[in-house]
C-alpha positions as a printed Julia matrix, in Angstrom:
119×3 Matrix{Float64}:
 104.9   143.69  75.0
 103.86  144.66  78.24
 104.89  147.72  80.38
 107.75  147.12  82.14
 109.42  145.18  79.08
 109.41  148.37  77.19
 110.9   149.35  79.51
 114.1   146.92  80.19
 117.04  147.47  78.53
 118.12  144.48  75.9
 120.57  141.97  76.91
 122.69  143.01  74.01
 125.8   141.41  74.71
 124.96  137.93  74.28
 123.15  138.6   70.78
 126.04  140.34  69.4
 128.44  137.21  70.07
 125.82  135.11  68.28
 125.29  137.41  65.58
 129.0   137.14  65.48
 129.57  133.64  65.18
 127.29  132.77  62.85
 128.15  135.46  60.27
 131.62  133.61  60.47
 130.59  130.25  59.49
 131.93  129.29  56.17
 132.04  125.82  55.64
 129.36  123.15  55.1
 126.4   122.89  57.0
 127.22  121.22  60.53
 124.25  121.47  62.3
 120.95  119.59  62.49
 118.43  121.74  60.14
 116.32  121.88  63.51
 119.5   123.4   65.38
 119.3   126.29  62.51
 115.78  126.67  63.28
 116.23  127.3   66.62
 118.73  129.67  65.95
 116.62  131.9   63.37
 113.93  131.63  65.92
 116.28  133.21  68.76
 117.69  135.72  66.36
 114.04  137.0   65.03
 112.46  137.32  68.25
 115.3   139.7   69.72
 115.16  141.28  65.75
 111.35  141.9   67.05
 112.84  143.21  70.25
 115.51  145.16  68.65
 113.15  146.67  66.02
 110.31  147.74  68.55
 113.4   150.22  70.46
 114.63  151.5   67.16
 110.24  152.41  66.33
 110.45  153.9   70.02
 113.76  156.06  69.57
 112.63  157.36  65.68
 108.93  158.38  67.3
 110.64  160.89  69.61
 112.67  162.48  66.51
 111.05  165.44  64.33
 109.13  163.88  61.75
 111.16  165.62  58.9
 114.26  164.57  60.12
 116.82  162.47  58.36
 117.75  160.22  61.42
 113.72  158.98  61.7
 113.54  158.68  57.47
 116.53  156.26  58.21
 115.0   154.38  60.88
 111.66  154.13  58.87
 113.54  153.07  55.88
 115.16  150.39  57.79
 111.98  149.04  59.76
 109.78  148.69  56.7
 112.94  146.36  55.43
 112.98  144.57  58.28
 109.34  144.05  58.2
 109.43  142.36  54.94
 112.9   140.28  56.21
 110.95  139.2   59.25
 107.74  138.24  57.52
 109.84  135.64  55.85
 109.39  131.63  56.37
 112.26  130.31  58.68
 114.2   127.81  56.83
 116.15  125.54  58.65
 119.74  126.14  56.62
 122.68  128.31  57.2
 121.59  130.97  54.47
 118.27  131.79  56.74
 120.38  132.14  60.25
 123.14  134.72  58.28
 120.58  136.72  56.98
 118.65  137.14  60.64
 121.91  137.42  62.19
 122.59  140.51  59.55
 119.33  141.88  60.51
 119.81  142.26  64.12
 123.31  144.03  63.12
 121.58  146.68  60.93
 119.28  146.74  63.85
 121.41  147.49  66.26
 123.06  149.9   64.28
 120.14  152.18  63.87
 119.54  152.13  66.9
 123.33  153.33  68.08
 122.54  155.93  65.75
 119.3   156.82  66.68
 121.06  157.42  70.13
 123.13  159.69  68.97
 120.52  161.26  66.96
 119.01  164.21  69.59
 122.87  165.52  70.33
 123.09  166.13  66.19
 119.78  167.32  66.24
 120.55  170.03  69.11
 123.52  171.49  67.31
């Protein structure tokens, strides 16, 4: 990632409808296996995306403190999620989709990390 990527802000908003959606399908598969695809592939490369800001936000914190263990914690598991083969089936897109949620919840918390961290 180049420069001035690191330094744009996600397009969140977007990501958390889709994120949305497809943890709410319940019924049978309805979609081509290569629509699925395409979905995992959208929702791992912004997991990538997500990931590399929650590594940026935990390097700024003390190394001994809880907030960056967290972070860690949840990178190494998303590691190990992402190094997965994408499967074309409903089961694959919910669990990227769930991904980029605990993502972006580290990351909200990460935020809000230096204002406990001054008290």
């Amino acid at each position: 990632m180049g420069r001035l990527e690191a330094e744009l802000p996600l397009d969140r908003e977007p990501y958390e409808c889709l994120v949305k959606a497809v943890l709410a399908w319940t019924g049978p598969d309805a979609l081509a296996e290569r629509d699925y695809e395409q979905i995992a592939l959208q929702l791992t490369g912004h997991a990538r995306a997500v990931a590399t800001d929650v590594r940026r936000r935990a390097d700024q914190l003390p190394k001994d403190s809880g907030p960056k263990a967290l972070a860690d914690l949840v990178l190494r598991e998303a590691e190990g999620r992402l190094s997965t083969t994408l499967e074309g089936t409903v089961c694959c897109v919910q669990n990227r989709a769930r991904l980029v949620r605990a993502l972006y919840e580290r990351l909200d918390r990460l935020e809000a990390a230096p204002a406990i961290l001054a008290v």
